mmCIF file of C-alpha atoms and ligand atoms in Angstrom:
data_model
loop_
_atom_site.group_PDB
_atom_site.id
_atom_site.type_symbol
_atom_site.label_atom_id
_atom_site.label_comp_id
_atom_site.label_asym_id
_atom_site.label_seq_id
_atom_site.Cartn_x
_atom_site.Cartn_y
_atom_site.Cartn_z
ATOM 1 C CA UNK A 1 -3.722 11.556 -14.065
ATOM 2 C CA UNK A 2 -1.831 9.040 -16.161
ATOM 3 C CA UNK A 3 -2.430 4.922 -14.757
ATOM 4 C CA UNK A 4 0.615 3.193 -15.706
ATOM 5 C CA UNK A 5 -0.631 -0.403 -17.078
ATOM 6 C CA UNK A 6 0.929 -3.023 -18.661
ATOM 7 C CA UNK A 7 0.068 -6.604 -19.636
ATOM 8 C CA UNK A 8 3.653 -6.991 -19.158
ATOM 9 C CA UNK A 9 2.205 -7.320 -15.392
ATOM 10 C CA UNK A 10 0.008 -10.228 -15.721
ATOM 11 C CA UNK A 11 2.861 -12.056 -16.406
ATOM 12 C CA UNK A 12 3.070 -13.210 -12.772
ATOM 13 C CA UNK A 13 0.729 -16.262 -12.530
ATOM 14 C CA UNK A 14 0.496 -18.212 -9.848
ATOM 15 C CA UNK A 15 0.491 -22.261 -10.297
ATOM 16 C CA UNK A 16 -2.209 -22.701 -8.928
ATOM 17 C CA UNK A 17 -5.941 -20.988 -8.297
ATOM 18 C CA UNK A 18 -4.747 -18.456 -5.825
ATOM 19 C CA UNK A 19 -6.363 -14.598 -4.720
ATOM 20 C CA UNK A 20 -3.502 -12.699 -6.129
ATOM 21 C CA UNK A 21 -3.676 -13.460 -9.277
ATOM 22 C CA UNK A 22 -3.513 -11.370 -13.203
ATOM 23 C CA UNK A 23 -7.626 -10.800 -13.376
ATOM 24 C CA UNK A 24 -7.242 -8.541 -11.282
ATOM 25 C CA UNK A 25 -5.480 -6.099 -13.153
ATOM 26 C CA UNK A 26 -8.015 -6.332 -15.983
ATOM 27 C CA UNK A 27 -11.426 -5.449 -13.345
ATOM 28 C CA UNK A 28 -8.429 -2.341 -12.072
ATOM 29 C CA UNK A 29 -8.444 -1.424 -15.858
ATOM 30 C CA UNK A 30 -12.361 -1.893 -16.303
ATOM 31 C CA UNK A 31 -12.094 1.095 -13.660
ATOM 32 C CA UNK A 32 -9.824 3.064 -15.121
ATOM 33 C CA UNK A 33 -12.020 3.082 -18.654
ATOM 34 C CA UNK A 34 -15.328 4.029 -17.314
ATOM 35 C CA UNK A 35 -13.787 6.704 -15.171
ATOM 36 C CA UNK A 36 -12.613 7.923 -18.821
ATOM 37 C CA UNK A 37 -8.838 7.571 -17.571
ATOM 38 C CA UNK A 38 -5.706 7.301 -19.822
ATOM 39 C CA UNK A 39 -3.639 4.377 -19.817
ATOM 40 C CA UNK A 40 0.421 4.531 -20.502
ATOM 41 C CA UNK A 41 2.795 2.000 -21.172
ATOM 42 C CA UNK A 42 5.679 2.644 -18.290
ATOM 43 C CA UNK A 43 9.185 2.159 -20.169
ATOM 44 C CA UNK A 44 11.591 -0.587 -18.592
ATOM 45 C CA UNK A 45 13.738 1.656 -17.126
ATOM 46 C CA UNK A 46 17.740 0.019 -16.956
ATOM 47 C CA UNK A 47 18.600 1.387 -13.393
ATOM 48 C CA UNK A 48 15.645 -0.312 -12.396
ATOM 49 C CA UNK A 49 17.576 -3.319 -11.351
ATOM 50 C CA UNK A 50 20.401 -1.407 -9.730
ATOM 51 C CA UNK A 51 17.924 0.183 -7.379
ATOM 52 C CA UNK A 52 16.113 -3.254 -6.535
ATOM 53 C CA UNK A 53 19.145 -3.937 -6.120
ATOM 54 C CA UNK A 54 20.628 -1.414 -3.337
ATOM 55 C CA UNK A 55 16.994 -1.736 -1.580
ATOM 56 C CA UNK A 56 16.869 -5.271 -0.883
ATOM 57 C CA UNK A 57 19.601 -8.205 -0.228
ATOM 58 C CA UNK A 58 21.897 -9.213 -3.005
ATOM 59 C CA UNK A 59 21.095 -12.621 -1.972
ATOM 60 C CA UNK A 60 17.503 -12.135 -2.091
ATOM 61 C CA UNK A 61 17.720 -10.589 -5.411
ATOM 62 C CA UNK A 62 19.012 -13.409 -6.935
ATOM 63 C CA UNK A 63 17.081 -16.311 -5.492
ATOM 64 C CA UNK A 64 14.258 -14.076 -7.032
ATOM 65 C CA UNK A 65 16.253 -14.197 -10.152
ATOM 66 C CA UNK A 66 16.804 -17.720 -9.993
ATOM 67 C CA UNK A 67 13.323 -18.518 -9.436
ATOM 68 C CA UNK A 68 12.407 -16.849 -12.614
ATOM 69 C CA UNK A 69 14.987 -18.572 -14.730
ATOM 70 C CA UNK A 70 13.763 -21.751 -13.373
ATOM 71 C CA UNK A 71 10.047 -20.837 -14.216
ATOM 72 C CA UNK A 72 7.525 -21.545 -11.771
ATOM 73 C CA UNK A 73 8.053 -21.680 -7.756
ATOM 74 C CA UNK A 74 7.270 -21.027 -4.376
ATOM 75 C CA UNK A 75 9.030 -18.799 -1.698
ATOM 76 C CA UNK A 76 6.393 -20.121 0.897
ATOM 77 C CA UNK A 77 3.269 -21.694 1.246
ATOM 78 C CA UNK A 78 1.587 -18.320 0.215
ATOM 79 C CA UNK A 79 3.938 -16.543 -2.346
ATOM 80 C CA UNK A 80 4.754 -17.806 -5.881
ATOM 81 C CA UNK A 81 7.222 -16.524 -8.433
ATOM 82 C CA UNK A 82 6.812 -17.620 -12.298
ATOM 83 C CA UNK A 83 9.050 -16.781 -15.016
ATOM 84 C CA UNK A 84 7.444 -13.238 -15.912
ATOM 85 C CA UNK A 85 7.910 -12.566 -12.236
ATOM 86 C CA UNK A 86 11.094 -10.450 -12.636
ATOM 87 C CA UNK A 87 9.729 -8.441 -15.513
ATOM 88 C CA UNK A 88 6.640 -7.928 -14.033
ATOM 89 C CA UNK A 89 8.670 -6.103 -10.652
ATOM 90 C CA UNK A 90 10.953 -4.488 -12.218
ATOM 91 C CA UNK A 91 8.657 -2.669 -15.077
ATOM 92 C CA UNK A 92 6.670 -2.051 -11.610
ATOM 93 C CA UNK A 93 9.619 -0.377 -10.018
ATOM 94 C CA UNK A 94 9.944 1.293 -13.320
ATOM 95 C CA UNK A 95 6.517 2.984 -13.463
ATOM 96 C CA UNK A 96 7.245 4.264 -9.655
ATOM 97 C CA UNK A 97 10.388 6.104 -11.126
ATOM 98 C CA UNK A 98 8.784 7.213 -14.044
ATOM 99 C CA UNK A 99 6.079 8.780 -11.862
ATOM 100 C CA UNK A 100 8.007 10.698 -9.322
ATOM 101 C CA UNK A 101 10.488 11.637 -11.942
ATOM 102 C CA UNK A 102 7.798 13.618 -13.665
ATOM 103 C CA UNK A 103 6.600 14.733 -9.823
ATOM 104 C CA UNK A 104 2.821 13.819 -11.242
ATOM 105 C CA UNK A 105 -0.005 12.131 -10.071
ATOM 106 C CA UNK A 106 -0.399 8.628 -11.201
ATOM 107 C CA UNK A 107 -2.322 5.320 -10.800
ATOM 108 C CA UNK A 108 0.527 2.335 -10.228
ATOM 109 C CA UNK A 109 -1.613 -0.578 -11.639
ATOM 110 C CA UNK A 110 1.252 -3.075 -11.333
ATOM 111 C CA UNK A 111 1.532 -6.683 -9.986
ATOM 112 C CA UNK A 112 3.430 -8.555 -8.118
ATOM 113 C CA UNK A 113 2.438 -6.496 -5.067
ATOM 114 C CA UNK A 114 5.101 -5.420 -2.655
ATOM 115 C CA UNK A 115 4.596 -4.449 0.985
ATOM 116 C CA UNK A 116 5.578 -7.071 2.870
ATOM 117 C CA UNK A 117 8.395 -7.917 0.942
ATOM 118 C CA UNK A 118 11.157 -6.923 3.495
ATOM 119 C CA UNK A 119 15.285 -6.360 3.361
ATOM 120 C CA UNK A 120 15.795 -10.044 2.510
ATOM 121 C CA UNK A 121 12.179 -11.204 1.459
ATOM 122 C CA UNK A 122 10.178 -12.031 4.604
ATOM 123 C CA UNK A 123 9.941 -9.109 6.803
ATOM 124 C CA UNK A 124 10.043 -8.698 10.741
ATOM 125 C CA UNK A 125 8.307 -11.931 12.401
ATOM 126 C CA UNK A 126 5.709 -12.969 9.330
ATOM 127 C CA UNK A 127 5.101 -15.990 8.845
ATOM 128 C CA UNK A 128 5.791 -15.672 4.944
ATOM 129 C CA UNK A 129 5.807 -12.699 2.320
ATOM 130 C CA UNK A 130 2.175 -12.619 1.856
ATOM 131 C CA UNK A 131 2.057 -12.383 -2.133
ATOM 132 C CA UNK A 132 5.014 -10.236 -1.963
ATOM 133 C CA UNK A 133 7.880 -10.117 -4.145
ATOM 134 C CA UNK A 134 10.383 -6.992 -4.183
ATOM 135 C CA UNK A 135 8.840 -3.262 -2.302
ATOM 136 C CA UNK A 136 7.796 -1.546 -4.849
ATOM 137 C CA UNK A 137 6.428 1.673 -2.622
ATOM 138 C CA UNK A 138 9.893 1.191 -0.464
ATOM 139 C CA UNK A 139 12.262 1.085 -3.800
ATOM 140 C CA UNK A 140 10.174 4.130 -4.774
ATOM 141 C CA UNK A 141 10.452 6.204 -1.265
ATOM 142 C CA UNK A 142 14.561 5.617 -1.238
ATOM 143 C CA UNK A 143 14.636 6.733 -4.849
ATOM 144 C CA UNK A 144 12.921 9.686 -4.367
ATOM 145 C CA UNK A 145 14.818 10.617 -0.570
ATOM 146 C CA UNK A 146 14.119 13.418 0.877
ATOM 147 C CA UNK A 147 10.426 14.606 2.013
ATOM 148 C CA UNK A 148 8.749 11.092 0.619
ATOM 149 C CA UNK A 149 6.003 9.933 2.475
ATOM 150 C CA UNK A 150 4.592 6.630 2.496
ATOM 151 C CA UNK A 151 0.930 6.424 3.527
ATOM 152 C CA UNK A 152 -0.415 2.447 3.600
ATOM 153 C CA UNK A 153 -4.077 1.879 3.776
ATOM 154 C CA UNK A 154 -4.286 -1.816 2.494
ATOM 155 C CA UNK A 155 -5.465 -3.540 5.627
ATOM 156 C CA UNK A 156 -2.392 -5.434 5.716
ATOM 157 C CA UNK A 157 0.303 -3.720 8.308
ATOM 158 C CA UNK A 158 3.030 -3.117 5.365
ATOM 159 C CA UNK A 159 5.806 -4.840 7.382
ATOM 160 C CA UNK A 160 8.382 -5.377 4.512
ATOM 161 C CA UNK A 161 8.064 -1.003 4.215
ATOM 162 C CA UNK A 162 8.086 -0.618 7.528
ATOM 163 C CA UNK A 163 11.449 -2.681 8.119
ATOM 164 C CA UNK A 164 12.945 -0.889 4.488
ATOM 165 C CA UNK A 165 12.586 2.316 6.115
ATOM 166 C CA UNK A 166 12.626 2.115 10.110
ATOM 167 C CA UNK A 167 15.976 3.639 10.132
ATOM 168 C CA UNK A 168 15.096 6.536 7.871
ATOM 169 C CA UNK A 169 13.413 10.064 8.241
ATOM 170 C CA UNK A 170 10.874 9.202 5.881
ATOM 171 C CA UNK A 171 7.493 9.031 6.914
ATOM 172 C CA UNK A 172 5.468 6.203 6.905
ATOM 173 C CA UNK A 173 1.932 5.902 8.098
ATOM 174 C CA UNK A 174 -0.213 2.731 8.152
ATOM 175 C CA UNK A 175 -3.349 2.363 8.668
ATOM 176 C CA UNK A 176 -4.080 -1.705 8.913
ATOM 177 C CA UNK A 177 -6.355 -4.375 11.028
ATOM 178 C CA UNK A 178 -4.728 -5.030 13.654
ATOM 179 C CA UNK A 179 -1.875 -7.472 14.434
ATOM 180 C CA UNK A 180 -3.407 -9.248 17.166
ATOM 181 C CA UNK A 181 -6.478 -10.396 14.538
ATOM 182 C CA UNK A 182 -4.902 -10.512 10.911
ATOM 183 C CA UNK A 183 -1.349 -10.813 9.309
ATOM 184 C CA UNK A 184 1.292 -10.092 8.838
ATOM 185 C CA UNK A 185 1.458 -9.662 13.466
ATOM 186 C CA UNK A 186 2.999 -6.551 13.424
ATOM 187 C CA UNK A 187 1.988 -2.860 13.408
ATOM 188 C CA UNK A 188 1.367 -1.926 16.456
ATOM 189 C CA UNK A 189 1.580 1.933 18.002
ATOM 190 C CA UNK A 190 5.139 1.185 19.913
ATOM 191 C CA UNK A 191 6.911 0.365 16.529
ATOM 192 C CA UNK A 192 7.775 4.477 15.946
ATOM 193 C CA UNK A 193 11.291 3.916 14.124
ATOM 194 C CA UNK A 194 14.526 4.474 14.908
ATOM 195 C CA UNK A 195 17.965 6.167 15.133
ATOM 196 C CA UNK A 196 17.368 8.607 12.461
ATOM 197 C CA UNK A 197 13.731 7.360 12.018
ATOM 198 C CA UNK A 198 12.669 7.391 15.092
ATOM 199 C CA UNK A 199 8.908 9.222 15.076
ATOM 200 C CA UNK A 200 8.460 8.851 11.393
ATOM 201 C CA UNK A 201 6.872 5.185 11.581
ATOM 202 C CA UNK A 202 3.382 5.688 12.103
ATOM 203 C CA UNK A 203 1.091 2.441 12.854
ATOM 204 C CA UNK A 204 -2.530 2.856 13.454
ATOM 205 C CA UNK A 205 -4.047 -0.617 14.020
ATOM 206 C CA UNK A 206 -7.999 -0.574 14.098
ATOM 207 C CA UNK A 207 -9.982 -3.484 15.290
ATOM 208 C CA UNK A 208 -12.079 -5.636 13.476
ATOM 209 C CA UNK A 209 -15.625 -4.458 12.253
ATOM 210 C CA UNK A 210 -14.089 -1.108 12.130
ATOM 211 C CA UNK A 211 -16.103 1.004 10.012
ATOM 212 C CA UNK A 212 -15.901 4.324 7.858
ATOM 213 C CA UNK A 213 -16.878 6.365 10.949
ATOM 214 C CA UNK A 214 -14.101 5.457 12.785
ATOM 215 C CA UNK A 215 -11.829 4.824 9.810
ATOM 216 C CA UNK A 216 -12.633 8.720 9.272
ATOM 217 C CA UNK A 217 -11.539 10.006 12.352
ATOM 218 C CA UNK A 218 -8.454 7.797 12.334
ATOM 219 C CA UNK A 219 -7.543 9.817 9.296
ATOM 220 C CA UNK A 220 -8.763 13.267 10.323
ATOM 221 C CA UNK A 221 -7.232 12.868 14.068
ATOM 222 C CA UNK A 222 -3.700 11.416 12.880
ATOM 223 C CA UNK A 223 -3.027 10.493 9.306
ATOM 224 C CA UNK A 224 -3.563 14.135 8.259
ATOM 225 C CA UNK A 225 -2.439 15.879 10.888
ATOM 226 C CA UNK A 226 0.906 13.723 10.506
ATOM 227 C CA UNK A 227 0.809 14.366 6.757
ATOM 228 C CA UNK A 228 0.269 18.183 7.045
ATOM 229 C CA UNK A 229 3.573 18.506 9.918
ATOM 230 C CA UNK A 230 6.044 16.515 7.630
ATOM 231 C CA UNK A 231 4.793 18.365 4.546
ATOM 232 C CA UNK A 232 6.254 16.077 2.112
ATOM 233 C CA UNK A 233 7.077 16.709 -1.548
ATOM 234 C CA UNK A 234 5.674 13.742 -2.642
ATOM 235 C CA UNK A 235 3.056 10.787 -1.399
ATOM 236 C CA UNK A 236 3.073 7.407 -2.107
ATOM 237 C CA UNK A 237 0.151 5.327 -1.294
ATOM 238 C CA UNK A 238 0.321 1.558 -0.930
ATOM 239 C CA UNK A 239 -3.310 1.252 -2.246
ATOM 240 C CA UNK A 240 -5.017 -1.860 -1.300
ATOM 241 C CA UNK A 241 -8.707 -2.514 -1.187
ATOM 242 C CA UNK A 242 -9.090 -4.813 0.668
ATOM 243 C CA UNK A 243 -10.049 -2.805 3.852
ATOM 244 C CA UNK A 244 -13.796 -2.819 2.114
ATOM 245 C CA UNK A 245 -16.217 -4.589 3.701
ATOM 246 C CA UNK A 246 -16.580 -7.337 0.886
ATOM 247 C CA UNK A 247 -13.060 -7.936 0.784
ATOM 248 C CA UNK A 248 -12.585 -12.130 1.463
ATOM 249 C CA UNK A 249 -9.010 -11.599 3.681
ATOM 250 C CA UNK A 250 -9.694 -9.695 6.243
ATOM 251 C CA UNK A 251 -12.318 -8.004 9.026
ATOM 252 C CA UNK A 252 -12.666 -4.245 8.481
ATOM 253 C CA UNK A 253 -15.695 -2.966 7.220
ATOM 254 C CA UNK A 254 -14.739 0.055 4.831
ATOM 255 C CA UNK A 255 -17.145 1.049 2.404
ATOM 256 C CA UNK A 256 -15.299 2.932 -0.561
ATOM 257 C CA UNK A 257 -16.868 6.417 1.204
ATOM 258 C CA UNK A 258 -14.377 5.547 3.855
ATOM 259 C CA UNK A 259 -11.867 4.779 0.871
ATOM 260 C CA UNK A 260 -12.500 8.218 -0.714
ATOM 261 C CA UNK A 261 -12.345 10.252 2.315
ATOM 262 C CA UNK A 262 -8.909 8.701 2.962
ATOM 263 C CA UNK A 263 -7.752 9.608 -0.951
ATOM 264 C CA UNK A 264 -9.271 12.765 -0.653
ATOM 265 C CA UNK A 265 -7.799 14.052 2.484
ATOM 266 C CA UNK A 266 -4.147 12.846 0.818
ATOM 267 C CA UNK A 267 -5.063 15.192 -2.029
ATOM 268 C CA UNK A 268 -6.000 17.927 -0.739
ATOM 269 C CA UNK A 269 -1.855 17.807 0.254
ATOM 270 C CA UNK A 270 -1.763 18.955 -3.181
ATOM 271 C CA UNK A 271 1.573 17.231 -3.733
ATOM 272 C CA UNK A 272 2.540 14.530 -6.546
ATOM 273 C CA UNK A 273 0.890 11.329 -5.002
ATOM 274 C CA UNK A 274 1.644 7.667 -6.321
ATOM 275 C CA UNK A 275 -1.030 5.418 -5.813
ATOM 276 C CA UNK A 276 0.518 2.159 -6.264
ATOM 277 C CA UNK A 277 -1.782 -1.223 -5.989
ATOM 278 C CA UNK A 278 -1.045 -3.504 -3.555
ATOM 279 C CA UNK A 279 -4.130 -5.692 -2.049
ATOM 280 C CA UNK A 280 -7.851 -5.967 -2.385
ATOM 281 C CA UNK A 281 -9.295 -9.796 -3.663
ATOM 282 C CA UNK A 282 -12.774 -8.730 -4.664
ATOM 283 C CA UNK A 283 -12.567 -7.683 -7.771
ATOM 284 C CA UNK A 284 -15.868 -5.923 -8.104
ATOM 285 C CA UNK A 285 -14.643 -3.461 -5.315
ATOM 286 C CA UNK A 286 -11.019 -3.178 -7.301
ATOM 287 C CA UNK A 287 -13.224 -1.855 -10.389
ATOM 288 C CA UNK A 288 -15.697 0.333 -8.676
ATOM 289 C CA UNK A 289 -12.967 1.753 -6.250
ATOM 290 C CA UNK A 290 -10.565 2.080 -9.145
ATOM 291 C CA UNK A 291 -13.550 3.600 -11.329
ATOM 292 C CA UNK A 292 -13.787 6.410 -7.710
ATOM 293 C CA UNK A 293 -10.265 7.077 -7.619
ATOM 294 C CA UNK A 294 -9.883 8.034 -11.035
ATOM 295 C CA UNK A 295 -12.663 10.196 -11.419
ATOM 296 C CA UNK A 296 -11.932 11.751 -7.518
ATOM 297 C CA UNK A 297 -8.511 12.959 -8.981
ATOM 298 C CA UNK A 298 -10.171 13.812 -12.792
ATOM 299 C CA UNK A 299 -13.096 16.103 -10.939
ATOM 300 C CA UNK A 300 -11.970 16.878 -7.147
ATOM 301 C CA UNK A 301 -15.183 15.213 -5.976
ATOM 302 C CA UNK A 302 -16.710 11.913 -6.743
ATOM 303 C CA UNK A 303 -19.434 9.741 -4.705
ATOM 304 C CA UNK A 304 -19.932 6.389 -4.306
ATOM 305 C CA UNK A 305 -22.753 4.909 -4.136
ATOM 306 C CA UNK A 306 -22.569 3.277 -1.395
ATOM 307 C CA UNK A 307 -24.027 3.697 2.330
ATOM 308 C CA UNK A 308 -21.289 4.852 4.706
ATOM 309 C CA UNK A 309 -20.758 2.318 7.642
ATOM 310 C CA UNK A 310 -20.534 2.288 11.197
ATOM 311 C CA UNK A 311 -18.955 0.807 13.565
ATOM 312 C CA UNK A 312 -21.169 -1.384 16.559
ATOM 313 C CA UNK A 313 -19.958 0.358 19.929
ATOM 314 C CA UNK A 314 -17.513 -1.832 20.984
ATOM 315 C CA UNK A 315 -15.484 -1.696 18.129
ATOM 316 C CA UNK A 316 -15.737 2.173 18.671
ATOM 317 C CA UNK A 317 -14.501 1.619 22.247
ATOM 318 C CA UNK A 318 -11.469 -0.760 21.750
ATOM 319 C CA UNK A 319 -10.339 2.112 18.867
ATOM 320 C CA UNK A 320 -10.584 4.850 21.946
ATOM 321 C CA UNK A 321 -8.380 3.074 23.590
ATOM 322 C CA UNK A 322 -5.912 1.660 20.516
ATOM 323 C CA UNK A 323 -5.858 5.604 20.008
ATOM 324 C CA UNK A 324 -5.105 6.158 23.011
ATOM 325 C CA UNK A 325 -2.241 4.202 22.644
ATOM 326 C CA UNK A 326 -1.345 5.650 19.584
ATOM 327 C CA UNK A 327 -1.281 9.400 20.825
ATOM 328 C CA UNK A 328 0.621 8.618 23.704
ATOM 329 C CA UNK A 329 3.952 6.606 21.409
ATOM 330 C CA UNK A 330 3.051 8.946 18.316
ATOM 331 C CA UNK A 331 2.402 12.526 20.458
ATOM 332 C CA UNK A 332 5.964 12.501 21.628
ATOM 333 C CA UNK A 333 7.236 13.717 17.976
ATOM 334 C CA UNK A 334 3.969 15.262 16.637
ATOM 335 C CA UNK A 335 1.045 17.552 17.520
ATOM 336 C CA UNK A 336 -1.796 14.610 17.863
HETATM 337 ZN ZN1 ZN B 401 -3.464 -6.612 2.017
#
């Protein structure tokens, strides 16, 4: 598996001491070269632009353009842009096309992240863009049409991905905290698409303090079962890690066996799969989970060592009854 990496992508800085922010690429990295992985440049690729381009809002495009010319700025009270912003996204969209181009497996490790960047920047009803800057995993699924899948496990509901594709027949699943209890509010079982989407938006919100037990049998019980029906010729994962347990944004309580059962189960699809970085703010959990993934696809197998969690009982009962939910909106379009 090839990790597309370039310092190219630390060239998004924020202006002031903020979670998303270039060391985490280089503890992603620290992964990647104890797991014995192989870095590659990805090539600035010129249609790059064109496709941000027919993806998102001219308008939005070019205040994102401006704000790079200008040098450093804010969209909102959580999401900066500095002048190696616009590089930065549009090498990232670059590695996505490189990768499903060559229909391989890759590691994404690109900044700014992208998943709640919507049509026009802020997507649905958030209250900002969350870090967000153009959809990477969104540009990617429209580029590569037909029989793409999106699967989202950073704990974040991917709103901007959800809104980029609601109207199209290509799956996306999330898996997220949900709405009611974390960010972005939306993500909730009802959303299932539309018009010529409608039953390929998947949203599976788990409650805080959900653990790998749980987190398991979300993924056994619908995010495979989903996967395996649609079949798709190529997966792209919005990877963030910040569903672990030690993760400071949010309430789920992953351990990376949870992590790794996820990954694997999208493997064993056996199809070209993307794994594109989006969240995750510790960034001992972004090396050792990197360090997992890489070795996972290297050797088919790899354990953690960590101790799988559970969930107290009732967190296990509200997720009966989110499931519940989810069966009855999801169940009218798939085999649940
Ligand atoms: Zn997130």
């Amino acid at each position: 598996m090839y990790v597309y990496y370039s310092e190219i992508f630390k060239k998004h800085t924020p202006p002031f001491r903020h979670p998303e922010a270039p060391d985490r690429l280089d503890y992603v990295i620290k992964g990647v070269v104890e797991a014995g992985g192989v870095v590659k440049e990805p090539k600035m690729r010129e249609d790059a632009w064109r496709l941000i381009y027919s993806a998102h809002d001219k308008s939005y495009v070019e205040y994102v353009k401006r704000l790079c010319g200008a040098g450093q700025a804010e969209i909102d009270g959580d999401t900066y842009v500095s002048a190696g912003t616009c590089d930065a996204a549009a090498l990232a969209v670059s590695a996505v096309m490189e990768a499903l181009d060559k229909r391989e497996t890759a590691l994404v490790a690109a900044r700014p992240p992208g998943h709640h960047a919507g049509f026009a920047g802020r997507a649905l009803t958030a209250p900002t863009q969350g870090f967000c800057i153009f959809n990477t995993a969104a540009i990617g699924a429209l580029y590569g049409g037909d029989g793409i899948a999106v699967v989202d496990i950073d704990v974040h509901h991917g709103n901007g991905t959800q809104e980029m594709l609601y109207e199209r027949d290509l799956l996306y699943i999330s898996t997220h905290q949900h709405p009611a209890t974390l960010y972005p509010g939306t993500g909730y079982p009802d959303e299932v698409g539309t018009g010529r989407g409608e039953g390929f938006n998947a949203n599976l919100p788990l409650p805080p303090g959900t653990g790998d037990d749980l987190y398991i049998k979300a993924i056994d019980e619908v995010v495979l079962p989903l996967l395996m029906q649609y079949d798709p010729r190529a997966v792209i994962v919005s990877l963030g890690w910040d569903a672990h347990k030690d993760d400071p944004l949010a309430d789920l309580a992953l351990s990376l066996k949870g992590y790794l059962y996820a990954l694997s189960a999208i493997l064993s699809l056996q199809k070209p799969t993307i794994f594109l970085l989006e969240g995750g703010y510790n960034r001992e959990v972004l090396q050792r989970g990197t360090k997992a993934l890489v070795r996972l696809v290297a050797a088919g197998d790899f354990r953690p060592e960590e101790t799988q969690t559970d969930s107290p009982l009732h967190v296990a009962r509200r997720y009966e009854e989110i499931m519940q939910e989810v069966r009855r909106h999801l169940g009218r379009y798939w085999r649940l």
